[in-house]
Amino acid sequence: MARGRFILLEGCDRAGKSTQCTMLVDALKAKDLSVELYKFPDRTTTIGQMIHAYLTNSKELDDRAIHLLFSANRWEAMQEMKRKLSAGIHLVVDRYAYSGVAFSTAKGLDLTWCKNPDRGLIRPDITFFLDLPTSEAERRGGFGDERYEKRELQENVREVFLKLKDKEWTVIDAKKSILAMHFEILRETELKIRDGEKDGRFAEED
Ligand code: ADP
Ligand code: 2DT
Ligand code: MG
């Protein structure tokens, strides 16, 4: 059996990641494919609850400590994700290690230091970067109360994302309509799934 594909959606706040993840999962299910949604941070685990307490300002943590918790929150999902991919289930993932590096680097931590804890995680088969200028993101509603929902930080995060962007990313212009974005993401995903029927190994982050 061909292994499932790891499909990642990354991008700044309000670029439409969660909207597109749900639409992609529904569209793939409608085509009778096995697919599951993962979201990072996963706030349901013990580590995730600590992250949630930090993001909602009910707990203070050192910048490095919270960075490592975000990474640990991915590591604790790894075995299950590998099992599912091996069983032929496609995974649509809402944020991953790039968000980890982008936010912590934007706060002032060293880029290489930030990348290290995620080394060895399963590598996505396709990374969509939903690109939206901060000014456009702001028009999609006022900032909420979470710790990172601040204009200056969001601008820094976008800059780091643009620095991290490599030629393997598929950049989606998030100024487009929800449906236009969906069709673009679905088309690329279906190509990747067809392509992936040939290989069976996991690529790991380096
Ligand atoms: P993210 O998960 O990237 O933060 P969401 O999917 O939660 O973004 O979308 C943030 C807000 O923007 C929601 O109110 C959503 O309905 C709206 N939105 C999402 N995509 C678009 C789009 N392409 N054009 C206009 N508004 C959008
Ligand atoms: P959501 O709004 O998508 O729940 O994200 N974040 C996320 C990090 O700082 N490091 C990480 O590794 C990840 C995955 C981005 C909550 C916030 O958490 C930030 C926004
Ligand atoms: Mg979201």
mmCIF file of C-alpha atoms and ligand atoms in Angstrom:
data_model
loop_
_atom_site.group_PDB
_atom_site.id
_atom_site.type_symbol
_atom_site.label_atom_id
_atom_site.label_comp_id
_atom_site.label_asym_id
_atom_site.label_seq_id
_atom_site.Cartn_x
_atom_site.Cartn_y
_atom_site.Cartn_z
ATOM 1 C CA MET A 1 0.000 0.000 0.000
ATOM 2 C CA ALA A 2 1.247 3.516 -0.791
ATOM 3 C CA ARG A 3 1.898 5.530 2.314
ATOM 4 C CA GLY A 4 -0.199 8.575 3.043
ATOM 5 C CA ARG A 5 1.009 12.055 2.179
ATOM 6 C CA PHE A 6 1.902 14.684 4.770
ATOM 7 C CA ILE A 7 0.314 17.926 3.607
ATOM 8 C CA LEU A 8 1.294 21.023 5.581
ATOM 9 C CA LEU A 9 -0.363 24.434 5.580
ATOM 10 C CA GLU A 10 1.757 27.211 7.067
ATOM 11 C CA GLY A 11 1.468 30.967 7.171
ATOM 12 C CA CYS A 12 0.789 33.997 9.294
ATOM 13 C CA ASP A 13 -2.257 34.472 11.476
ATOM 14 C CA ARG A 14 -5.535 34.856 9.563
ATOM 15 C CA ALA A 15 -4.040 33.791 6.241
ATOM 16 C CA GLY A 16 -6.798 31.172 6.113
ATOM 17 C CA LYS A 17 -4.891 28.045 7.231
ATOM 18 C CA SER A 18 -7.629 26.559 9.399
ATOM 19 C CA THR A 19 -10.351 27.355 6.822
ATOM 20 C CA GLN A 20 -8.321 25.715 4.049
ATOM 21 C CA CYS A 21 -7.344 22.683 6.150
ATOM 22 C CA THR A 22 -11.000 21.883 6.861
ATOM 23 C CA MET A 23 -11.993 22.364 3.216
ATOM 24 C CA LEU A 24 -9.108 20.198 2.017
ATOM 25 C CA VAL A 25 -9.937 17.379 4.437
ATOM 26 C CA ASP A 26 -13.611 17.483 3.384
ATOM 27 C CA ALA A 27 -12.717 17.514 -0.326
ATOM 28 C CA LEU A 28 -10.345 14.546 0.001
ATOM 29 C CA LYS A 29 -12.916 12.611 2.046
ATOM 30 C CA ALA A 30 -15.514 13.288 -0.656
ATOM 31 C CA LYS A 31 -13.133 11.563 -3.071
ATOM 32 C CA ASP A 32 -13.091 8.517 -0.765
ATOM 33 C CA LEU A 33 -9.533 9.074 0.412
ATOM 34 C CA SER A 34 -8.502 8.364 4.014
ATOM 35 C CA VAL A 35 -7.441 11.636 5.549
ATOM 36 C CA GLU A 36 -7.064 13.150 9.013
ATOM 37 C CA LEU A 37 -6.488 16.662 10.313
ATOM 38 C CA TYR A 38 -3.666 17.538 12.739
ATOM 39 C CA LYS A 39 -3.166 20.928 14.280
ATOM 40 C CA PHE A 40 -0.135 22.331 16.111
ATOM 41 C CA PRO A 41 -0.078 23.313 18.844
ATOM 42 C CA ASP A 42 -2.273 20.370 19.876
ATOM 43 C CA ARG A 43 -3.718 21.917 23.028
ATOM 44 C CA THR A 44 -5.368 18.664 24.201
ATOM 45 C CA THR A 45 -2.221 16.967 25.559
ATOM 46 C CA THR A 46 -0.521 17.724 28.897
ATOM 47 C CA ILE A 47 2.204 19.663 27.053
ATOM 48 C CA GLY A 48 -0.470 21.323 24.911
ATOM 49 C CA GLN A 49 -2.262 22.532 28.020
ATOM 50 C CA MET A 50 0.936 24.224 29.204
ATOM 51 C CA ILE A 51 1.260 25.881 25.792
ATOM 52 C CA HIS A 52 -2.368 27.007 25.976
ATOM 53 C CA ALA A 53 -1.804 28.504 29.432
ATOM 54 C CA TYR A 54 1.174 30.429 28.040
ATOM 55 C CA LEU A 55 -0.639 31.653 24.911
ATOM 56 C CA THR A 56 -3.631 32.834 26.937
ATOM 57 C CA ASN A 57 -1.357 34.692 29.385
ATOM 58 C CA SER A 58 -2.248 32.636 32.429
ATOM 59 C CA LYS A 59 1.332 31.312 32.700
ATOM 60 C CA GLU A 60 4.730 32.994 32.208
ATOM 61 C CA LEU A 61 7.550 30.960 30.650
ATOM 62 C CA ASP A 62 11.061 31.661 29.440
ATOM 63 C CA ASP A 63 11.170 32.093 25.615
ATOM 64 C CA ARG A 64 13.411 29.035 25.247
ATOM 65 C CA ALA A 65 11.265 26.897 27.523
ATOM 66 C CA ILE A 66 8.095 27.599 25.513
ATOM 67 C CA HIS A 67 9.971 27.001 22.255
ATOM 68 C CA LEU A 68 10.970 23.542 23.492
ATOM 69 C CA LEU A 69 7.409 22.792 24.600
ATOM 70 C CA PHE A 70 6.076 23.598 21.106
ATOM 71 C CA SER A 71 8.685 21.232 19.686
ATOM 72 C CA ALA A 72 7.917 18.512 22.268
ATOM 73 C CA ASN A 73 4.243 18.852 21.314
ATOM 74 C CA ARG A 74 5.227 17.789 17.773
ATOM 75 C CA TRP A 75 7.518 14.997 18.966
ATOM 76 C CA GLU A 76 4.782 13.483 21.109
ATOM 77 C CA ALA A 77 2.609 13.154 17.964
ATOM 78 C CA MET A 78 5.333 11.624 15.777
ATOM 79 C CA GLN A 79 4.791 7.888 16.373
ATOM 80 C CA GLU A 80 1.063 8.162 15.778
ATOM 81 C CA MET A 81 1.551 10.278 12.656
ATOM 82 C CA LYS A 82 4.060 7.776 11.269
ATOM 83 C CA ARG A 83 1.684 4.893 11.954
ATOM 84 C CA LYS A 84 -1.133 6.657 10.142
ATOM 85 C CA LEU A 85 0.990 7.575 7.131
ATOM 86 C CA SER A 86 2.226 3.968 6.938
ATOM 87 C CA ALA A 87 -1.400 2.806 6.976
ATOM 88 C CA GLY A 88 -2.063 4.931 3.884
ATOM 89 C CA ILE A 89 -3.834 7.764 5.698
ATOM 90 C CA HIS A 90 -3.125 11.272 4.378
ATOM 91 C CA LEU A 91 -2.485 13.909 7.035
ATOM 92 C CA VAL A 92 -3.472 17.542 6.581
ATOM 93 C CA VAL A 93 -1.493 19.562 9.133
ATOM 94 C CA ASP A 94 -2.320 23.090 10.364
ATOM 95 C CA ARG A 95 1.064 24.673 11.341
ATOM 96 C CA TYR A 96 4.256 22.726 12.161
ATOM 97 C CA ALA A 97 7.956 23.353 12.757
ATOM 98 C CA TYR A 98 8.157 26.419 10.476
ATOM 99 C CA SER A 99 5.734 28.248 12.781
ATOM 100 C CA GLY A 100 7.894 27.192 15.707
ATOM 101 C CA VAL A 101 11.008 28.720 14.172
ATOM 102 C CA ALA A 102 9.229 31.810 12.790
ATOM 103 C CA PHE A 103 7.616 32.874 16.078
ATOM 104 C CA SER A 104 10.591 32.213 18.352
ATOM 105 C CA THR A 105 13.074 33.839 15.959
ATOM 106 C CA ALA A 106 10.742 36.837 15.619
ATOM 107 C CA LYS A 107 10.890 37.141 19.428
ATOM 108 C CA GLY A 108 14.701 37.388 19.213
ATOM 109 C CA LEU A 109 16.028 33.833 19.618
ATOM 110 C CA ASP A 110 18.822 32.562 17.389
ATOM 111 C CA LEU A 111 17.595 30.913 14.173
ATOM 112 C CA THR A 112 19.877 27.855 14.339
ATOM 113 C CA TRP A 113 19.079 27.300 18.003
ATOM 114 C CA CYS A 114 15.382 27.411 17.135
ATOM 115 C CA LYS A 115 15.704 24.845 14.346
ATOM 116 C CA ASN A 116 17.621 22.246 16.357
ATOM 117 C CA PRO A 117 14.899 20.701 18.569
ATOM 118 C CA ASP A 118 12.791 19.874 15.488
ATOM 119 C CA ARG A 119 15.604 18.036 13.698
ATOM 120 C CA GLY A 120 14.485 14.495 12.883
ATOM 121 C CA LEU A 121 10.735 15.199 12.752
ATOM 122 C CA ILE A 122 8.956 13.716 9.727
ATOM 123 C CA ARG A 123 9.249 16.081 6.806
ATOM 124 C CA PRO A 124 6.089 17.217 4.991
ATOM 125 C CA ASP A 125 5.611 15.960 1.426
ATOM 126 C CA ILE A 126 4.138 19.278 0.419
ATOM 127 C CA THR A 127 4.244 22.627 2.204
ATOM 128 C CA PHE A 128 1.771 25.324 1.281
ATOM 129 C CA PHE A 129 2.699 28.790 2.496
ATOM 130 C CA LEU A 130 -0.366 31.011 2.659
ATOM 131 C CA ASP A 131 1.042 34.454 2.189
ATOM 132 C CA LEU A 132 -0.831 37.517 3.407
ATOM 133 C CA PRO A 133 0.529 40.977 4.271
ATOM 134 C CA THR A 134 -0.082 41.907 7.933
ATOM 135 C CA SER A 135 -2.202 44.911 6.926
ATOM 136 C CA GLU A 136 -4.583 42.603 5.019
ATOM 137 C CA ALA A 137 -4.648 40.127 7.900
ATOM 138 C CA GLU A 138 -5.708 42.901 10.256
ATOM 139 C CA ARG A 139 -8.704 43.678 8.081
ATOM 140 C CA ARG A 140 -9.974 40.167 8.756
ATOM 141 C CA GLY A 141 -10.916 41.158 12.291
ATOM 142 C CA GLY A 142 -9.318 42.744 15.332
ATOM 143 C CA PHE A 143 -6.587 41.016 17.273
ATOM 144 C CA GLY A 144 -7.755 38.662 19.995
ATOM 145 C CA ASP A 145 -6.309 38.345 23.478
ATOM 146 C CA GLU A 146 -3.651 35.707 22.813
ATOM 147 C CA ARG A 147 -0.047 36.542 23.537
ATOM 148 C CA TYR A 148 1.194 36.613 19.934
ATOM 149 C CA GLU A 149 -1.719 38.573 18.455
ATOM 150 C CA LYS A 150 0.182 41.840 18.200
ATOM 151 C CA ARG A 151 0.934 43.801 15.045
ATOM 152 C CA GLU A 152 4.697 44.230 15.475
ATOM 153 C CA LEU A 153 5.330 40.588 16.315
ATOM 154 C CA GLN A 154 3.130 39.453 13.417
ATOM 155 C CA GLU A 155 5.165 41.608 11.040
ATOM 156 C CA ASN A 156 8.418 40.111 12.331
ATOM 157 C CA VAL A 157 6.978 36.599 12.019
ATOM 158 C CA ARG A 158 6.072 37.207 8.385
ATOM 159 C CA GLU A 159 9.599 38.414 7.693
ATOM 160 C CA VAL A 160 11.096 35.249 9.190
ATOM 161 C CA PHE A 161 8.661 33.076 7.224
ATOM 162 C CA LEU A 162 9.763 34.815 4.022
ATOM 163 C CA LYS A 163 13.396 34.138 4.975
ATOM 164 C CA LEU A 164 12.654 30.450 5.664
ATOM 165 C CA LYS A 165 10.744 30.034 2.394
ATOM 166 C CA ASP A 166 12.536 27.626 0.071
ATOM 167 C CA LYS A 167 11.919 26.565 -3.487
ATOM 168 C CA GLU A 168 10.037 23.465 -2.380
ATOM 169 C CA TRP A 169 7.241 25.513 -0.814
ATOM 170 C CA THR A 170 4.090 26.135 -2.781
ATOM 171 C CA VAL A 171 3.187 29.761 -2.131
ATOM 172 C CA ILE A 172 -0.515 30.549 -2.172
ATOM 173 C CA ASP A 173 -1.610 34.162 -2.480
ATOM 174 C CA ALA A 174 -3.930 34.409 0.521
ATOM 175 C CA LYS A 175 -5.501 37.635 -0.762
ATOM 176 C CA LYS A 176 -7.496 35.468 -3.164
ATOM 177 C CA SER A 177 -10.994 34.227 -2.371
ATOM 178 C CA ILE A 178 -11.462 31.217 -0.099
ATOM 179 C CA LEU A 179 -12.648 29.112 -3.058
ATOM 180 C CA ALA A 180 -9.828 30.158 -5.395
ATOM 181 C CA MET A 181 -7.291 29.204 -2.724
ATOM 182 C CA HIS A 182 -9.078 25.912 -2.107
ATOM 183 C CA PHE A 183 -9.006 24.828 -5.751
ATOM 184 C CA GLU A 184 -5.304 25.660 -6.021
ATOM 185 C CA ILE A 185 -4.443 23.732 -2.849
ATOM 186 C CA LEU A 186 -6.631 20.767 -3.837
ATOM 187 C CA ARG A 187 -5.119 20.533 -7.315
ATOM 188 C CA GLU A 188 -1.524 20.525 -6.020
ATOM 189 C CA THR A 189 -2.417 18.030 -3.294
ATOM 190 C CA GLU A 190 -4.000 15.608 -5.747
ATOM 191 C CA LEU A 191 -0.898 15.784 -7.958
ATOM 192 C CA LYS A 192 1.272 15.032 -4.925
ATOM 193 C CA ILE A 193 -0.901 12.107 -3.879
ATOM 194 C CA ARG A 194 -0.666 10.576 -7.371
ATOM 195 C CA ASP A 195 3.064 11.190 -7.408
ATOM 196 C CA GLY A 196 3.454 9.616 -3.958
ATOM 197 C CA GLU A 197 1.976 6.318 -5.055
ATOM 198 C CA LYS A 198 5.489 5.507 -6.281
ATOM 199 C CA ASP A 199 7.500 5.869 -3.069
ATOM 200 C CA GLY A 200 7.163 4.542 0.422
ATOM 201 C CA ARG A 201 9.810 6.070 2.679
ATOM 202 C CA PHE A 202 9.529 8.832 5.211
ATOM 203 C CA ALA A 203 11.756 11.835 4.785
ATOM 204 C CA GLU A 204 13.015 13.230 8.069
ATOM 205 C CA GLU A 205 13.862 16.849 8.792
ATOM 206 C CA ASP A 206 17.540 17.690 8.856
HETATM 207 P P1 ADP B 1 -5.764 31.129 10.181
HETATM 208 O O1 ADP B 1 -6.096 29.728 10.618
HETATM 209 O O2 ADP B 1 -4.689 31.183 9.149
HETATM 210 O O3 ADP B 1 -5.479 32.053 11.323
HETATM 211 P P2 ADP B 1 -8.579 31.297 9.474
HETATM 212 O O4 ADP B 1 -8.848 30.198 8.518
HETATM 213 O O5 ADP B 1 -9.007 31.085 10.901
HETATM 214 O O6 ADP B 1 -7.046 31.727 9.423
HETATM 215 O O7 ADP B 1 -9.253 32.610 8.890
HETATM 216 C C1 ADP B 1 -9.196 33.857 9.594
HETATM 217 C C2 ADP B 1 -10.403 34.723 9.226
HETATM 218 O O8 ADP B 1 -10.300 35.149 7.871
HETATM 219 C C3 ADP B 1 -11.744 33.991 9.331
HETATM 220 O O9 ADP B 1 -12.718 34.906 9.751
HETATM 221 C C4 ADP B 1 -11.998 33.528 7.911
HETATM 222 O O10 ADP B 1 -13.358 33.364 7.628
HETATM 223 C C5 ADP B 1 -11.394 34.660 7.097
HETATM 224 N N1 ADP B 1 -10.833 34.206 5.819
HETATM 225 C C6 ADP B 1 -10.177 33.044 5.576
HETATM 226 N N2 ADP B 1 -9.772 32.973 4.291
HETATM 227 C C7 ADP B 1 -10.151 34.124 3.704
HETATM 228 C C8 ADP B 1 -10.022 34.640 2.367
HETATM 229 N N3 ADP B 1 -9.395 33.970 1.405
HETATM 230 N N4 ADP B 1 -10.541 35.856 2.120
HETATM 231 C C9 ADP B 1 -11.178 36.566 3.096
HETATM 232 N N5 ADP B 1 -11.345 36.129 4.379
HETATM 233 C C10 ADP B 1 -10.836 34.908 4.682
HETATM 234 P P1 2DT B 2 -2.982 28.823 16.492
HETATM 235 O O1 2DT B 2 -3.609 30.193 16.523
HETATM 236 O O2 2DT B 2 -2.827 28.281 15.102
HETATM 237 O O3 2DT B 2 -3.614 27.845 17.459
HETATM 238 O O4 2DT B 2 -1.472 29.034 17.001
HETATM 239 N N1 2DT B 2 3.177 28.841 17.524
HETATM 240 C C1 2DT B 2 2.715 27.723 16.933
HETATM 241 C C2 2DT B 2 4.478 28.938 17.997
HETATM 242 O O5 2DT B 2 4.895 29.966 18.537
HETATM 243 N N2 2DT B 2 5.299 27.863 17.857
HETATM 244 C C3 2DT B 2 4.879 26.699 17.268
HETATM 245 O O6 2DT B 2 5.667 25.739 17.162
HETATM 246 C C4 2DT B 2 3.532 26.621 16.770
HETATM 247 C C5 2DT B 2 3.050 25.364 16.126
HETATM 248 C C6 2DT B 2 1.612 30.525 16.502
HETATM 249 C C7 2DT B 2 -1.216 29.516 18.255
HETATM 250 C C8 2DT B 2 0.029 30.341 18.263
HETATM 251 O O7 2DT B 2 1.171 29.524 18.515
HETATM 252 C C9 2DT B 2 2.260 29.968 17.726
HETATM 253 C C10 2DT B 2 0.321 31.113 16.997
HETATM 254 MG MG MG B 3 -5.975 28.833 12.532
#
